[in-house]
Amino acid sequence: MPHTPIDTSKPHSARFWNYFVGGKDNYEVDREIGDHIKEIFPGLVDVAVTSRRFLGRAVRHLAGEQGVRQFLDIGTGLPTADNTHEVAQRVAPDARIVYVDNDPIVLAHANALLTSAPEGRTAYLDADLYDPGSVLEAAADTLDLSRPVALMILNTLGHVADHDRAVDLVRRLMSGLASGSYLVISDSTATSEGMIAASEAYNSSGAVPYHVRPVADIAAFFDGLELVEPGVVRVTEWRPEEPGPAGVDAYCGVGRKP
């Protein structure tokens, strides 16, 4: 199915996030709303940066301590430093990573993601979170779904307006993965007035809305899974390697499928 052209007249979540983590793949419209939100809620910069650091720690833990060699990263976003495949293959060069997105701006940068250590493999799927069956079917060309896979959905589920639907999508994806697979989620949370105001400003900008949720809603994604210590916590508190800013409005968790 053909994609619509890249629209640079409205902010875009991947470009907006890219700006916040210090990337260069963004446009004036993304920087304008980004600077506006920084004035409303400077803490969103901390959310972006610390969420990215959580990705690195989670992948290193799974590839290093748990021996996971397969990663399915849905909602890839724009490449920056330390993408999932780079972190995983630093620990385990034979790791296989499948990225999934269906956005034209991300598609335009897909070649930057399609790199791999010779021993492993990295693939990119133009597929939709709202169609878990097709995602799993396509991922099976690169990943062995009879063996454990780490399903990573970072700063993406807020685009699903209905929480019950988001939970169902995660459940359907995990149901197609083997016992011993992991779910890795992080997302912004409605844990301060500043974050709620920032979300409202972003959603009124013309961009595709992004919904921040209570912490209990983040925890619900892990129902039926065995939470890895320390459970569902702020992204700065999940196995920290160095001190981070206090009170970050983003929570995360890693859960194992029994």
PDB file of C-alpha atoms in Angstrom:
ATOM      1  CA  MET A   1       0.000   0.000   0.000  1.00  0.00           C
ATOM      2  CA  PRO A   2       1.536   3.369  -0.930  1.00  0.00           C
ATOM      3  CA  HIS A   3       2.458   5.726   1.864  1.00  0.00           C
ATOM      4  CA  THR A   4       1.408   9.338   2.051  1.00  0.00           C
ATOM      5  CA  PRO A   5       4.205  11.847   1.454  1.00  0.00           C
ATOM      6  CA  ILE A   6       6.148  13.104   4.455  1.00  0.00           C
ATOM      7  CA  ASP A   7       4.208  16.043   5.907  1.00  0.00           C
ATOM      8  CA  THR A   8       6.487  18.784   7.212  1.00  0.00           C
ATOM      9  CA  SER A   9       3.613  21.173   7.982  1.00  0.00           C
ATOM     10  CA  LYS A  10       2.720  19.435  11.277  1.00  0.00           C
ATOM     11  CA  PRO A  11       4.859  18.084  14.098  1.00  0.00           C
ATOM     12  CA  HIS A  12       5.645  14.393  13.973  1.00  0.00           C
ATOM     13  CA  SER A  13       6.265  12.199  17.014  1.00  0.00           C
ATOM     14  CA  ALA A  14       9.393  10.455  15.668  1.00  0.00           C
ATOM     15  CA  ARG A  15      10.974  13.751  14.587  1.00  0.00           C
ATOM     16  CA  PHE A  16       9.851  15.488  17.779  1.00  0.00           C
ATOM     17  CA  TRP A  17      11.430  12.755  19.926  1.00  0.00           C
ATOM     18  CA  ASN A  18      14.520  12.827  17.729  1.00  0.00           C
ATOM     19  CA  TYR A  19      14.890  16.539  18.516  1.00  0.00           C
ATOM     20  CA  PHE A  20      14.546  15.907  22.249  1.00  0.00           C
ATOM     21  CA  VAL A  21      17.263  13.250  22.315  1.00  0.00           C
ATOM     22  CA  GLY A  22      19.637  15.484  20.372  1.00  0.00           C
ATOM     23  CA  GLY A  23      19.179  14.063  16.870  1.00  0.00           C
ATOM     24  CA  LYS A  24      19.233  16.015  13.622  1.00  0.00           C
ATOM     25  CA  ASP A  25      16.394  14.319  11.705  1.00  0.00           C
ATOM     26  CA  ASN A  26      13.700  16.906  12.425  1.00  0.00           C
ATOM     27  CA  TYR A  27      12.128  19.993  10.878  1.00  0.00           C
ATOM     28  CA  GLU A  28      11.383  23.513  12.009  1.00  0.00           C
ATOM     29  CA  VAL A  29       7.798  22.603  12.916  1.00  0.00           C
ATOM     30  CA  ASP A  30       9.073  19.854  15.246  1.00  0.00           C
ATOM     31  CA  ARG A  31      11.599  22.154  16.879  1.00  0.00           C
ATOM     32  CA  GLU A  32       8.976  24.883  17.371  1.00  0.00           C
ATOM     33  CA  ILE A  33       6.591  22.663  19.316  1.00  0.00           C
ATOM     34  CA  GLY A  34       9.591  21.105  21.059  1.00  0.00           C
ATOM     35  CA  ASP A  35      10.824  24.492  22.256  1.00  0.00           C
ATOM     36  CA  HIS A  36       7.277  25.472  23.279  1.00  0.00           C
ATOM     37  CA  ILE A  37       6.939  22.310  25.360  1.00  0.00           C
ATOM     38  CA  LYS A  38      10.360  22.848  26.907  1.00  0.00           C
ATOM     39  CA  GLU A  39       9.014  26.171  28.207  1.00  0.00           C
ATOM     40  CA  ILE A  40       5.889  24.485  29.597  1.00  0.00           C
ATOM     41  CA  PHE A  41       7.655  21.414  30.947  1.00  0.00           C
ATOM     42  CA  PRO A  42      11.466  21.253  30.731  1.00  0.00           C
ATOM     43  CA  GLY A  43      11.294  17.800  32.309  1.00  0.00           C
ATOM     44  CA  LEU A  44      10.256  16.230  29.006  1.00  0.00           C
ATOM     45  CA  VAL A  45      13.890  16.405  27.899  1.00  0.00           C
ATOM     46  CA  ASP A  46      14.768  14.203  30.877  1.00  0.00           C
ATOM     47  CA  VAL A  47      11.988  11.800  29.901  1.00  0.00           C
ATOM     48  CA  ALA A  48      13.391  11.458  26.384  1.00  0.00           C
ATOM     49  CA  VAL A  49      17.007  11.022  27.430  1.00  0.00           C
ATOM     50  CA  THR A  50      16.414   8.678  30.369  1.00  0.00           C
ATOM     51  CA  SER A  51      13.975   6.531  28.398  1.00  0.00           C
ATOM     52  CA  ARG A  52      16.680   6.053  25.796  1.00  0.00           C
ATOM     53  CA  ARG A  53      19.147   5.039  28.484  1.00  0.00           C
ATOM     54  CA  PHE A  54      16.644   2.506  29.829  1.00  0.00           C
ATOM     55  CA  LEU A  55      16.560   0.896  26.378  1.00  0.00           C
ATOM     56  CA  GLY A  56      20.307   0.328  26.592  1.00  0.00           C
ATOM     57  CA  ARG A  57      20.214  -1.141  30.084  1.00  0.00           C
ATOM     58  CA  ALA A  58      17.286  -3.435  29.287  1.00  0.00           C
ATOM     59  CA  VAL A  59      18.877  -4.763  26.108  1.00  0.00           C
ATOM     60  CA  ARG A  60      22.237  -5.290  27.805  1.00  0.00           C
ATOM     61  CA  HIS A  61      20.534  -7.170  30.646  1.00  0.00           C
ATOM     62  CA  LEU A  62      18.549  -9.416  28.310  1.00  0.00           C
ATOM     63  CA  ALA A  63      21.385 -10.127  25.888  1.00  0.00           C
ATOM     64  CA  GLY A  64      24.033 -10.429  28.583  1.00  0.00           C
ATOM     65  CA  GLU A  65      22.462 -11.905  31.712  1.00  0.00           C
ATOM     66  CA  GLN A  66      19.479 -13.708  30.182  1.00  0.00           C
ATOM     67  CA  GLY A  67      21.053 -14.883  26.931  1.00  0.00           C
ATOM     68  CA  VAL A  68      18.347 -13.441  24.667  1.00  0.00           C
ATOM     69  CA  ARG A  69      19.462 -13.401  21.055  1.00  0.00           C
ATOM     70  CA  GLN A  70      16.310 -12.137  19.319  1.00  0.00           C
ATOM     71  CA  PHE A  71      14.665  -8.722  19.587  1.00  0.00           C
ATOM     72  CA  LEU A  72      11.436  -7.441  18.031  1.00  0.00           C
ATOM     73  CA  ASP A  73      11.387  -3.642  18.334  1.00  0.00           C
ATOM     74  CA  ILE A  74       7.988  -2.133  17.467  1.00  0.00           C
ATOM     75  CA  GLY A  75       7.708   1.609  17.000  1.00  0.00           C
ATOM     76  CA  THR A  76      11.294   1.999  15.934  1.00  0.00           C
ATOM     77  CA  GLY A  77      11.361   5.756  15.521  1.00  0.00           C
ATOM     78  CA  LEU A  78      14.285   7.552  13.959  1.00  0.00           C
ATOM     79  CA  PRO A  79      17.778   6.137  14.451  1.00  0.00           C
ATOM     80  CA  THR A  80      20.028   7.881  16.939  1.00  0.00           C
ATOM     81  CA  ALA A  81      22.954   6.558  18.962  1.00  0.00           C
ATOM     82  CA  ASP A  82      22.710   3.122  20.581  1.00  0.00           C
ATOM     83  CA  ASN A  83      19.810   1.647  18.679  1.00  0.00           C
ATOM     84  CA  THR A  84      18.606  -1.774  19.803  1.00  0.00           C
ATOM     85  CA  HIS A  85      20.725  -3.734  17.323  1.00  0.00           C
ATOM     86  CA  GLU A  86      23.878  -1.811  18.208  1.00  0.00           C
ATOM     87  CA  VAL A  87      23.449  -2.430  21.937  1.00  0.00           C
ATOM     88  CA  ALA A  88      22.480  -6.093  21.507  1.00  0.00           C
ATOM     89  CA  GLN A  89      25.240  -6.960  19.041  1.00  0.00           C
ATOM     90  CA  ARG A  90      27.855  -5.285  21.207  1.00  0.00           C
ATOM     91  CA  VAL A  91      27.004  -7.917  23.807  1.00  0.00           C
ATOM     92  CA  ALA A  92      26.138 -10.744  21.413  1.00  0.00           C
ATOM     93  CA  PRO A  93      27.281 -10.281  17.801  1.00  0.00           C
ATOM     94  CA  ASP A  94      24.988 -13.129  16.697  1.00  0.00           C
ATOM     95  CA  ALA A  95      21.844 -11.322  17.917  1.00  0.00           C
ATOM     96  CA  ARG A  96      18.985 -10.880  15.459  1.00  0.00           C
ATOM     97  CA  ILE A  97      16.867  -7.746  15.542  1.00  0.00           C
ATOM     98  CA  VAL A  98      13.683  -6.906  13.658  1.00  0.00           C
ATOM     99  CA  TYR A  99      12.512  -3.295  13.661  1.00  0.00           C
ATOM    100  CA  VAL A 100       8.863  -2.518  12.942  1.00  0.00           C
ATOM    101  CA  ASP A 101       7.313   0.774  11.939  1.00  0.00           C
ATOM    102  CA  ASN A 102       4.916   1.984   9.267  1.00  0.00           C
ATOM    103  CA  ASP A 103       5.660   5.664   9.132  1.00  0.00           C
ATOM    104  CA  PRO A 104       6.993   7.380   6.006  1.00  0.00           C
ATOM    105  CA  ILE A 105       9.571   9.493   7.857  1.00  0.00           C
ATOM    106  CA  VAL A 106      10.956   6.373   9.529  1.00  0.00           C
ATOM    107  CA  LEU A 107      10.867   4.467   6.252  1.00  0.00           C
ATOM    108  CA  ALA A 108      12.982   7.190   4.717  1.00  0.00           C
ATOM    109  CA  HIS A 109      15.687   6.454   7.278  1.00  0.00           C
ATOM    110  CA  ALA A 110      15.338   2.666   7.289  1.00  0.00           C
ATOM    111  CA  ASN A 111      18.677   2.113   5.580  1.00  0.00           C
ATOM    112  CA  ALA A 112      20.401   3.629   8.592  1.00  0.00           C
ATOM    113  CA  LEU A 113      18.940   0.804  10.667  1.00  0.00           C
ATOM    114  CA  LEU A 114      19.712  -1.999   8.245  1.00  0.00           C
ATOM    115  CA  THR A 115      23.168  -2.734   9.510  1.00  0.00           C
ATOM    116  CA  SER A 116      24.366  -5.726  11.436  1.00  0.00           C
ATOM    117  CA  ALA A 117      27.368  -7.506  12.816  1.00  0.00           C
ATOM    118  CA  PRO A 118      28.330 -10.253  10.333  1.00  0.00           C
ATOM    119  CA  GLU A 119      27.330 -12.981  12.790  1.00  0.00           C
ATOM    120  CA  GLY A 120      23.828 -11.582  13.355  1.00  0.00           C
ATOM    121  CA  ARG A 121      21.068 -10.036  11.330  1.00  0.00           C
ATOM    122  CA  THR A 122      19.022  -6.845  11.334  1.00  0.00           C
ATOM    123  CA  ALA A 123      15.792  -6.436   9.370  1.00  0.00           C
ATOM    124  CA  TYR A 124      13.221  -3.680   8.970  1.00  0.00           C
ATOM    125  CA  LEU A 125       9.479  -4.325   8.560  1.00  0.00           C
ATOM    126  CA  ASP A 126       6.970  -1.885   7.171  1.00  0.00           C
ATOM    127  CA  ALA A 127       4.141  -3.183   9.350  1.00  0.00           C
ATOM    128  CA  ASP A 128       1.475  -1.953  11.748  1.00  0.00           C
ATOM    129  CA  LEU A 129       1.162  -2.411  15.517  1.00  0.00           C
ATOM    130  CA  TYR A 130      -2.602  -2.663  14.966  1.00  0.00           C
ATOM    131  CA  ASP A 131      -2.128  -5.916  13.029  1.00  0.00           C
ATOM    132  CA  PRO A 132      -0.170  -8.191  15.400  1.00  0.00           C
ATOM    133  CA  GLY A 133      -0.682 -11.277  13.252  1.00  0.00           C
ATOM    134  CA  SER A 134       0.972  -9.709  10.244  1.00  0.00           C
ATOM    135  CA  VAL A 135       3.819  -8.349  12.384  1.00  0.00           C
ATOM    136  CA  LEU A 136       4.584 -11.799  13.790  1.00  0.00           C
ATOM    137  CA  GLU A 137       4.252 -13.495  10.411  1.00  0.00           C
ATOM    138  CA  ALA A 138       6.698 -11.092   8.786  1.00  0.00           C
ATOM    139  CA  ALA A 139       9.103 -11.167  11.744  1.00  0.00           C
ATOM    140  CA  ALA A 140       9.297 -14.959  11.430  1.00  0.00           C
ATOM    141  CA  ASP A 141      11.340 -14.506   8.252  1.00  0.00           C
ATOM    142  CA  THR A 142      14.219 -13.276  10.434  1.00  0.00           C
ATOM    143  CA  LEU A 143      13.432 -14.542  13.940  1.00  0.00           C
ATOM    144  CA  ASP A 144      12.803 -18.082  15.156  1.00  0.00           C
ATOM    145  CA  LEU A 145       9.551 -17.587  17.055  1.00  0.00           C
ATOM    146  CA  SER A 146       9.855 -21.026  18.650  1.00  0.00           C
ATOM    147  CA  ARG A 147      12.696 -19.576  20.717  1.00  0.00           C
ATOM    148  CA  PRO A 148      12.612 -16.629  23.158  1.00  0.00           C
ATOM    149  CA  VAL A 149      12.230 -13.123  21.737  1.00  0.00           C
ATOM    150  CA  ALA A 150      12.384  -9.785  23.540  1.00  0.00           C
ATOM    151  CA  LEU A 151       9.396  -7.707  22.405  1.00  0.00           C
ATOM    152  CA  MET A 152      10.255  -4.033  22.815  1.00  0.00           C
ATOM    153  CA  ILE A 153       7.583  -1.332  22.639  1.00  0.00           C
ATOM    154  CA  LEU A 154       9.156   1.871  23.858  1.00  0.00           C
ATOM    155  CA  ASN A 155       7.365   5.229  23.934  1.00  0.00           C
ATOM    156  CA  THR A 156       4.868   3.966  21.378  1.00  0.00           C
ATOM    157  CA  LEU A 157       1.719   2.688  23.098  1.00  0.00           C
ATOM    158  CA  GLY A 158       0.589   6.225  23.928  1.00  0.00           C
ATOM    159  CA  HIS A 159      -0.486   6.495  20.300  1.00  0.00           C
ATOM    160  CA  VAL A 160      -3.195   3.900  21.014  1.00  0.00           C
ATOM    161  CA  ALA A 161      -5.971   6.050  22.472  1.00  0.00           C
ATOM    162  CA  ASP A 162      -7.954   3.248  24.095  1.00  0.00           C
ATOM    163  CA  HIS A 163      -6.047   1.552  26.918  1.00  0.00           C
ATOM    164  CA  ASP A 164      -7.957  -1.723  26.674  1.00  0.00           C
ATOM    165  CA  ARG A 165      -7.097  -1.915  22.998  1.00  0.00           C
ATOM    166  CA  ALA A 166      -3.430  -1.243  23.764  1.00  0.00           C
ATOM    167  CA  VAL A 167      -3.430  -4.055  26.343  1.00  0.00           C
ATOM    168  CA  ASP A 168      -5.058  -6.398  23.829  1.00  0.00           C
ATOM    169  CA  LEU A 169      -2.467  -5.585  21.149  1.00  0.00           C
ATOM    170  CA  VAL A 170       0.374  -6.354  23.555  1.00  0.00           C
ATOM    171  CA  ARG A 171      -1.337  -9.576  24.654  1.00  0.00           C
ATOM    172  CA  ARG A 172      -1.783 -10.732  21.051  1.00  0.00           C
ATOM    173  CA  LEU A 173       1.858 -10.038  20.237  1.00  0.00           C
ATOM    174  CA  MET A 174       3.103 -11.888  23.326  1.00  0.00           C
ATOM    175  CA  SER A 175       0.788 -14.833  22.616  1.00  0.00           C
ATOM    176  CA  GLY A 176       2.735 -15.472  19.411  1.00  0.00           C
ATOM    177  CA  LEU A 177       6.077 -15.642  21.201  1.00  0.00           C
ATOM    178  CA  ALA A 178       7.678 -18.637  22.924  1.00  0.00           C
ATOM    179  CA  SER A 179       7.855 -19.293  26.646  1.00  0.00           C
ATOM    180  CA  GLY A 180      10.890 -17.477  28.033  1.00  0.00           C
ATOM    181  CA  SER A 181      10.255 -14.417  25.852  1.00  0.00           C
ATOM    182  CA  TYR A 182      10.312 -10.949  27.383  1.00  0.00           C
ATOM    183  CA  LEU A 183       8.188  -7.811  27.146  1.00  0.00           C
ATOM    184  CA  VAL A 184       9.999  -4.476  27.490  1.00  0.00           C
ATOM    185  CA  ILE A 185       7.864  -1.336  27.750  1.00  0.00           C
ATOM    186  CA  SER A 186       8.536   2.275  28.646  1.00  0.00           C
ATOM    187  CA  ASP A 187       6.206   5.215  28.305  1.00  0.00           C
ATOM    188  CA  SER A 188       5.535   8.727  29.501  1.00  0.00           C
ATOM    189  CA  THR A 189       3.098   8.854  32.408  1.00  0.00           C
ATOM    190  CA  ALA A 190       0.465  11.244  33.750  1.00  0.00           C
ATOM    191  CA  THR A 191       2.398  11.646  36.982  1.00  0.00           C
ATOM    192  CA  SER A 192       2.724  15.434  37.112  1.00  0.00           C
ATOM    193  CA  GLU A 193       0.765  18.476  36.061  1.00  0.00           C
ATOM    194  CA  GLY A 194       3.685  19.481  33.855  1.00  0.00           C
ATOM    195  CA  MET A 195       3.660  16.248  31.869  1.00  0.00           C
ATOM    196  CA  ILE A 196      -0.125  16.403  31.435  1.00  0.00           C
ATOM    197  CA  ALA A 197       0.158  20.010  30.205  1.00  0.00           C
ATOM    198  CA  ALA A 198       2.964  19.034  27.812  1.00  0.00           C
ATOM    199  CA  SER A 199       0.851  16.208  26.422  1.00  0.00           C
ATOM    200  CA  GLU A 200      -2.104  18.531  25.897  1.00  0.00           C
ATOM    201  CA  ALA A 201       0.098  21.087  24.122  1.00  0.00           C
ATOM    202  CA  TYR A 202       1.547  18.417  21.851  1.00  0.00           C
ATOM    203  CA  ASN A 203      -1.872  16.966  21.038  1.00  0.00           C
ATOM    204  CA  SER A 204      -3.241  20.398  20.139  1.00  0.00           C
ATOM    205  CA  SER A 205      -0.357  21.047  17.714  1.00  0.00           C
ATOM    206  CA  GLY A 206      -1.880  19.029  14.856  1.00  0.00           C
ATOM    207  CA  ALA A 207       0.365  16.029  15.461  1.00  0.00           C
ATOM    208  CA  VAL A 208      -1.024  12.522  15.854  1.00  0.00           C
ATOM    209  CA  PRO A 209      -2.118  12.510  19.533  1.00  0.00           C
ATOM    210  CA  TYR A 210      -0.063  10.824  22.221  1.00  0.00           C
ATOM    211  CA  HIS A 211      -1.820   9.859  25.455  1.00  0.00           C
ATOM    212  CA  VAL A 212       0.016   9.751  28.778  1.00  0.00           C
ATOM    213  CA  ARG A 213      -1.392   7.234  31.250  1.00  0.00           C
ATOM    214  CA  PRO A 214      -1.387   6.471  34.986  1.00  0.00           C
ATOM    215  CA  VAL A 215       1.313   4.123  36.245  1.00  0.00           C
ATOM    216  CA  ALA A 216      -1.314   1.430  36.906  1.00  0.00           C
ATOM    217  CA  ASP A 217      -2.088   1.366  33.181  1.00  0.00           C
ATOM    218  CA  ILE A 218       1.577   0.736  32.382  1.00  0.00           C
ATOM    219  CA  ALA A 219       1.665  -2.085  34.933  1.00  0.00           C
ATOM    220  CA  ALA A 220      -1.411  -3.671  33.303  1.00  0.00           C
ATOM    221  CA  PHE A 221       0.603  -4.469  30.180  1.00  0.00           C
ATOM    222  CA  PHE A 222       2.560  -7.010  32.237  1.00  0.00           C
ATOM    223  CA  ASP A 223      -0.431  -8.970  33.551  1.00  0.00           C
ATOM    224  CA  GLY A 224       0.336 -12.682  33.331  1.00  0.00           C
ATOM    225  CA  LEU A 225       4.094 -12.129  33.021  1.00  0.00           C
ATOM    226  CA  GLU A 226       6.852 -12.533  35.602  1.00  0.00           C
ATOM    227  CA  LEU A 227       8.204  -9.064  36.309  1.00  0.00           C
ATOM    228  CA  VAL A 228      11.965  -8.726  36.348  1.00  0.00           C
ATOM    229  CA  GLU A 229      13.219  -6.865  39.427  1.00  0.00           C
ATOM    230  CA  PRO A 230      12.692  -4.058  40.307  1.00  0.00           C
ATOM    231  CA  GLY A 231       9.267  -4.263  38.617  1.00  0.00           C
ATOM    232  CA  VAL A 232       7.396  -1.338  37.096  1.00  0.00           C
ATOM    233  CA  VAL A 233       9.349   1.744  38.126  1.00  0.00           C
ATOM    234  CA  ARG A 234      10.535   5.071  36.804  1.00  0.00           C
ATOM    235  CA  VAL A 235      12.937   4.664  33.901  1.00  0.00           C
ATOM    236  CA  THR A 236      15.724   6.086  36.052  1.00  0.00           C
ATOM    237  CA  GLU A 237      15.128   3.403  38.712  1.00  0.00           C
ATOM    238  CA  TRP A 238      15.338   0.278  36.528  1.00  0.00           C
ATOM    239  CA  ARG A 239      18.766  -1.207  37.307  1.00  0.00           C
ATOM    240  CA  PRO A 240      20.496   2.196  37.166  1.00  0.00           C
ATOM    241  CA  GLU A 241      24.159   2.353  36.262  1.00  0.00           C
ATOM    242  CA  GLU A 242      24.507   5.983  37.309  1.00  0.00           C
ATOM    243  CA  PRO A 243      22.327   8.516  39.156  1.00  0.00           C
ATOM    244  CA  GLY A 244      19.565  10.087  37.091  1.00  0.00           C
ATOM    245  CA  PRO A 245      17.225  13.026  37.567  1.00  0.00           C
ATOM    246  CA  ALA A 246      14.544  12.595  40.221  1.00  0.00           C
ATOM    247  CA  GLY A 247      10.832  12.411  39.520  1.00  0.00           C
ATOM    248  CA  VAL A 248      10.990  11.624  35.803  1.00  0.00           C
ATOM    249  CA  ASP A 249       7.490  11.199  34.339  1.00  0.00           C
ATOM    250  CA  ALA A 250       8.185   7.942  32.540  1.00  0.00           C
ATOM    251  CA  TYR A 251       7.778   4.383  33.791  1.00  0.00           C
ATOM    252  CA  CYS A 252       9.027   1.077  32.483  1.00  0.00           C
ATOM    253  CA  GLY A 253       9.162  -2.612  33.115  1.00  0.00           C
ATOM    254  CA  VAL A 254      10.510  -5.907  31.831  1.00  0.00           C
ATOM    255  CA  GLY A 255       8.416  -9.056  32.117  1.00  0.00           C
ATOM    256  CA  ARG A 256       9.128 -12.700  31.276  1.00  0.00           C
ATOM    257  CA  LYS A 257       6.567 -14.987  29.656  1.00  0.00           C
ATOM    258  CA  PRO A 258       6.300 -18.178  31.755  1.00  0.00           C
TER     259      PRO A 258
END
